[in-house]
PDB file of C-alpha atoms in Angstrom:
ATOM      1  CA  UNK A   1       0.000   0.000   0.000  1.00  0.00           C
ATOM      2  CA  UNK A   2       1.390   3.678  -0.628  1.00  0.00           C
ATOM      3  CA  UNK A   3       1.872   6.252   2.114  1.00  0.00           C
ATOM      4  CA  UNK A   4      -0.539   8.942   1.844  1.00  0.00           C
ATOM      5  CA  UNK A   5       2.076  11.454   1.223  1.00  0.00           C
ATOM      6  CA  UNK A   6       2.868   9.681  -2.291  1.00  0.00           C
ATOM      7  CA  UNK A   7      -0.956  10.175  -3.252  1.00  0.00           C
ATOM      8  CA  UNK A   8      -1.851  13.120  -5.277  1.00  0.00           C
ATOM      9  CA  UNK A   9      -3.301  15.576  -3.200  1.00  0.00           C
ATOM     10  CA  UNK A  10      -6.956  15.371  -4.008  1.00  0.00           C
ATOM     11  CA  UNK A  11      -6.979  11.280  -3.585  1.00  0.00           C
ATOM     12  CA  UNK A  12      -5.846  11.547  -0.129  1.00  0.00           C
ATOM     13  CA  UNK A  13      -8.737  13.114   1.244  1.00  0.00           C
ATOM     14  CA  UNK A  14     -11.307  11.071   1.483  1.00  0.00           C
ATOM     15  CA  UNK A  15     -14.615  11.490   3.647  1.00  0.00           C
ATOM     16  CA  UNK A  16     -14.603   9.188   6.319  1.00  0.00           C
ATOM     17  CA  UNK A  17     -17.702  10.805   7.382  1.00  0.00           C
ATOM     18  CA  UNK A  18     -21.353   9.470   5.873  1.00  0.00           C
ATOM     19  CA  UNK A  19     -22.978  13.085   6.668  1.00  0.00           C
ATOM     20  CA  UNK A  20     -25.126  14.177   3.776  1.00  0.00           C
ATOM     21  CA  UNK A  21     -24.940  17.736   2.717  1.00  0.00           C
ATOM     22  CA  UNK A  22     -26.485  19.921   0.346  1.00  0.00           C
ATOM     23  CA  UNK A  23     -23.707  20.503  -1.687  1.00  0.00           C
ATOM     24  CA  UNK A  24     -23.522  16.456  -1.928  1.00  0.00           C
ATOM     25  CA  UNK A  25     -27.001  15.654  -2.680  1.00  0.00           C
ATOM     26  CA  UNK A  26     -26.646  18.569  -5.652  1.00  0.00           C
ATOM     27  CA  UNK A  27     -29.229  20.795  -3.957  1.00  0.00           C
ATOM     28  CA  UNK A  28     -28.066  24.958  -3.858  1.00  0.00           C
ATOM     29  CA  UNK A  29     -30.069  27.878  -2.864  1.00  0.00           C
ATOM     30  CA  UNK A  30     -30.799  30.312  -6.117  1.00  0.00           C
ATOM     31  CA  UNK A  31     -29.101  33.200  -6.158  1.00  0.00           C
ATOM     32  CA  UNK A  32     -31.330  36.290  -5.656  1.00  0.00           C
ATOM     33  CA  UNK A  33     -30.297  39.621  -7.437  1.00  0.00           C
ATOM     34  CA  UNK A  34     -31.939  42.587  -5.915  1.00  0.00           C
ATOM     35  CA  UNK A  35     -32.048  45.927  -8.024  1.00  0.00           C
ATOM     36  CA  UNK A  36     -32.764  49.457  -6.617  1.00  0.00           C
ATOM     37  CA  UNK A  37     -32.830  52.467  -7.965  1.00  0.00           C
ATOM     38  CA  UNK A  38     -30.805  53.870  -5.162  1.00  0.00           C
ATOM     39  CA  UNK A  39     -28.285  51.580  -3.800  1.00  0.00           C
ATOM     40  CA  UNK A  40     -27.376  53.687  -1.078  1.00  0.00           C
ATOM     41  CA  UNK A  41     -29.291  54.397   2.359  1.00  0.00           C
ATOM     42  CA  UNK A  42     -29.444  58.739   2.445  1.00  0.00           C
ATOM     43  CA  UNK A  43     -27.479  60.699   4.743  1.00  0.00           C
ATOM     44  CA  UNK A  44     -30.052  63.448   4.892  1.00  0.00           C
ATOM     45  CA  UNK A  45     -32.806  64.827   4.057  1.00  0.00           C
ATOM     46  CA  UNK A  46     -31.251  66.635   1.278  1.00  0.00           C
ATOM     47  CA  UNK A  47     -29.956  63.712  -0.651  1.00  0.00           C
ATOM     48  CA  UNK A  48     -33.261  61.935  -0.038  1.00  0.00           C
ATOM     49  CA  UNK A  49     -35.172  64.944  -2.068  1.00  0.00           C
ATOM     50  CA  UNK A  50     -33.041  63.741  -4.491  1.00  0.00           C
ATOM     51  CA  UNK A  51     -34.551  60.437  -5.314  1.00  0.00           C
ATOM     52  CA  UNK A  52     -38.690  60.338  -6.210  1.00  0.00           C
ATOM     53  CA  UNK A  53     -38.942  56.659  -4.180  1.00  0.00           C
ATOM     54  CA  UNK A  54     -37.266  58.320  -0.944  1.00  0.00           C
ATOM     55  CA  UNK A  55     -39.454  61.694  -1.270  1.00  0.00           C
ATOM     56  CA  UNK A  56     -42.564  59.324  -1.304  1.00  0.00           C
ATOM     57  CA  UNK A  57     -41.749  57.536   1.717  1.00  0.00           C
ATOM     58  CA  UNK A  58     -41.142  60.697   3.398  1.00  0.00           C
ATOM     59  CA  UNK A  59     -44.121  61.899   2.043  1.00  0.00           C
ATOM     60  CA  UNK A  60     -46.234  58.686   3.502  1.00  0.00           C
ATOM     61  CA  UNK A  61     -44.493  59.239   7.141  1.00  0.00           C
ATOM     62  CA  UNK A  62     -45.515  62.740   7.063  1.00  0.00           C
ATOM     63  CA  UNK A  63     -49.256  61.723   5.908  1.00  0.00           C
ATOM     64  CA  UNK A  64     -49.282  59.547   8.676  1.00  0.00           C
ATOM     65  CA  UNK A  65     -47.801  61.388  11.649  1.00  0.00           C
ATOM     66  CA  UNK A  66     -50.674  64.297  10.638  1.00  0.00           C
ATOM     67  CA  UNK A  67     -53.209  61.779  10.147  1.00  0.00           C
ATOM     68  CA  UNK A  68     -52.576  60.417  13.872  1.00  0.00           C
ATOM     69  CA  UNK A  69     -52.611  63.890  15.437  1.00  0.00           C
ATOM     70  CA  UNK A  70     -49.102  63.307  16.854  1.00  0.00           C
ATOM     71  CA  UNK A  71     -47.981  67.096  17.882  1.00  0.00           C
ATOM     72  CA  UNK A  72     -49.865  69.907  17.767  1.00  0.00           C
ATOM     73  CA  UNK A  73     -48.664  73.606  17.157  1.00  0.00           C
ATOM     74  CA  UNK A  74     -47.849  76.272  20.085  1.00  0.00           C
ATOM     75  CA  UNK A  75     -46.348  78.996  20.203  1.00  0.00           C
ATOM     76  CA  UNK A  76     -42.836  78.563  22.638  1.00  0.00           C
ATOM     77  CA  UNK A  77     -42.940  79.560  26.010  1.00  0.00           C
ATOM     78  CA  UNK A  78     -39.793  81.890  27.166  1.00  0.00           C
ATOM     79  CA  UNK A  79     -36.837  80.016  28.493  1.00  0.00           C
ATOM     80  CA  UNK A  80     -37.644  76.131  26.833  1.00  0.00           C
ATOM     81  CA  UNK A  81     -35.785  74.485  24.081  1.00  0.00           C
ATOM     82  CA  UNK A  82     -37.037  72.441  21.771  1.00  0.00           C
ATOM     83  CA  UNK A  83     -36.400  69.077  21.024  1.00  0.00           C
ATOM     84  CA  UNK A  84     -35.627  68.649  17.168  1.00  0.00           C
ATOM     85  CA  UNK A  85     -36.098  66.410  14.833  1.00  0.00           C
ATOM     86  CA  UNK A  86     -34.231  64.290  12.364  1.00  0.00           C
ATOM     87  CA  UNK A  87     -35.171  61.855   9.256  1.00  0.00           C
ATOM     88  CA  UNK A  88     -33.988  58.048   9.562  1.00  0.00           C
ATOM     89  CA  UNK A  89     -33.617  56.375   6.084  1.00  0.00           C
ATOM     90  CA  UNK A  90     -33.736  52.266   5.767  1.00  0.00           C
ATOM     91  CA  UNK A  91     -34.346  49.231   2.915  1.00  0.00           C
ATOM     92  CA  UNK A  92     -36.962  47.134   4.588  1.00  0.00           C
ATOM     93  CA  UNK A  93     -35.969  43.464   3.176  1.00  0.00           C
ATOM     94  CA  UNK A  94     -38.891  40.786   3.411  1.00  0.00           C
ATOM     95  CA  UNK A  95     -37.519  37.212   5.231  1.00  0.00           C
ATOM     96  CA  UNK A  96     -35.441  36.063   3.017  1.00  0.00           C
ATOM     97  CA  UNK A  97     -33.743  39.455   2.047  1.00  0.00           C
ATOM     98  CA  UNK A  98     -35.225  40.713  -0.950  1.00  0.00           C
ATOM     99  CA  UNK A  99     -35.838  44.269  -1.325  1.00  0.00           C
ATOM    100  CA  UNK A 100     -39.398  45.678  -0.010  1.00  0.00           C
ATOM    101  CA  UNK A 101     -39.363  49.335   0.233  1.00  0.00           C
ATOM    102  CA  UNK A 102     -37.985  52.603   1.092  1.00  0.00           C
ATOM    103  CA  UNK A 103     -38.864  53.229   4.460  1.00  0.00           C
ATOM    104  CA  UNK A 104     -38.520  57.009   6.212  1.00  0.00           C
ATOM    105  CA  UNK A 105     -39.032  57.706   9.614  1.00  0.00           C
ATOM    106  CA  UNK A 106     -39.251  61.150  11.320  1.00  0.00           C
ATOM    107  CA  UNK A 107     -37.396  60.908  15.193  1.00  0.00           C
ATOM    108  CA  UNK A 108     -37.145  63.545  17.888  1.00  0.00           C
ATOM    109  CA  UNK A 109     -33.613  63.790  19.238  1.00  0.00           C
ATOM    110  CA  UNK A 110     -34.295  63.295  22.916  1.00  0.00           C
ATOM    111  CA  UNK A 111     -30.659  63.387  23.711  1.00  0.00           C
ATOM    112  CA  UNK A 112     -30.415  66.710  23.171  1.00  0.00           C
ATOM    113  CA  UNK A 113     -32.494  67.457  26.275  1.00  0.00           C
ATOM    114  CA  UNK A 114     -30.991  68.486  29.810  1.00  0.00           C
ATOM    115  CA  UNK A 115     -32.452  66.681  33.128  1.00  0.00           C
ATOM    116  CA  UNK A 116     -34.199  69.054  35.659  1.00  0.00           C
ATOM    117  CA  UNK A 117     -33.618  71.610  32.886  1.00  0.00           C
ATOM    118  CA  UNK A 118     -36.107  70.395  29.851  1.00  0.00           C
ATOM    119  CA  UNK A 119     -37.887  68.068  31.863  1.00  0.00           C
ATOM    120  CA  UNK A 120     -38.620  66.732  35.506  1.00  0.00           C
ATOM    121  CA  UNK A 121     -39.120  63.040  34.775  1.00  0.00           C
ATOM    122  CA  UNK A 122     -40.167  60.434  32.979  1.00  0.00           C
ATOM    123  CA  UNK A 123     -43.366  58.837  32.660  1.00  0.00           C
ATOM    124  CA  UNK A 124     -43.965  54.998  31.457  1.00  0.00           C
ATOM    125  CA  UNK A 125     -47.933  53.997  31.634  1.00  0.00           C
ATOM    126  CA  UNK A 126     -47.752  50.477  33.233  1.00  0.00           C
ATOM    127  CA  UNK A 127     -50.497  48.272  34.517  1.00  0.00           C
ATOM    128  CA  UNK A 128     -50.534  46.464  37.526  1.00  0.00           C
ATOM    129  CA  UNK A 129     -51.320  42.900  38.237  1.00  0.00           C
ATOM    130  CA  UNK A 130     -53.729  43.964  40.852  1.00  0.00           C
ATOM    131  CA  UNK A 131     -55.565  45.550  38.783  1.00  0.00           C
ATOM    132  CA  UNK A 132     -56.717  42.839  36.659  1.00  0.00           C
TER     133      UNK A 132
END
C-alpha cells in the first residue's frame, strides 16, 4: 500500500464521514439579485429629495404622523428648548432578504435634552397585576 504522502493531493482526502450535505445531494439555494434604484441608504434629508422613491416615503411618514394627530402647534414659552427632529432612512428586506421598500421615519432627538432643565421626569404607563 502507498503512504498517503505519495498520493496526489486530491486522492488523499477522502470522507470518512457518511454526513449528507447539500452541496452532496446537488441541492443549492438560487441566487437572488436585488435591483434598486438607489443603492445607497441617504445621509439626509437633502440627498433623499433627491430620489422620487425616498421623497414618497417621506411623504407617507408625514401623511401619517398628521393623520394620527401626533404634535400639535404652540407657540414657545420663554426660556424652553425644543427638542428637534431628524429623518432616519432604511431598505426594509422581506424574510429572506429581498428588497421591499424605502422606508422614512421622522425621530425627535431626545438626547439633546438636559435633566431638571427640559424636563422633571419620565413617565412609562404600566399596569398592575392587581388591577386585573
Amino acid at each position: 500500500m502507498e503512504s498517503p504522502s505519495s498520493l496526489p493531493v486530491s486522492a488523499s482526502i477522502i470522507n470518512n464521514y457518511p454526513m449528507v450535505t447539500r452541496a452532496k445531494t446537488g441541492v443549492f439555494k438560487p441566487k437572488i439579485y436585488q435591483v434598486r434604484t438607489s443603492s445607497v441608504e441617504p445621509l439626509d434629508y437633502k440627498q433623499a429629495l433627491s430620489y422620487s422613491n425616498w421623497f414618497k416615503a417621506m411623504q407617507s411618514e408625514y401623511n401619517v404622523l398628521i393623520t394620527n394627530n401626533t404634535w400639535t402647534l404652540m407657540p414657545l414659552p420663554p426660556g424652553v428648548s425644543v427638542v428637534g427632529c431628524k429623518w432616519i432612512f432604511k431598505f426594509k428586506l422581506h424574510a429572506d432578504r429581498i428588497f421591499l421598500r424605502n422606508k422614512a421615519r421622522l425621530v425627535a432627538k431626545g438626547f439633546t435634552q438636559v435633566p431638571d432643565l427640559d424636563y422633571s421626569g419620565t413617565f412609562s404607563p404600566v399596569v398592575r397585576p392587581t388591577t386585573i
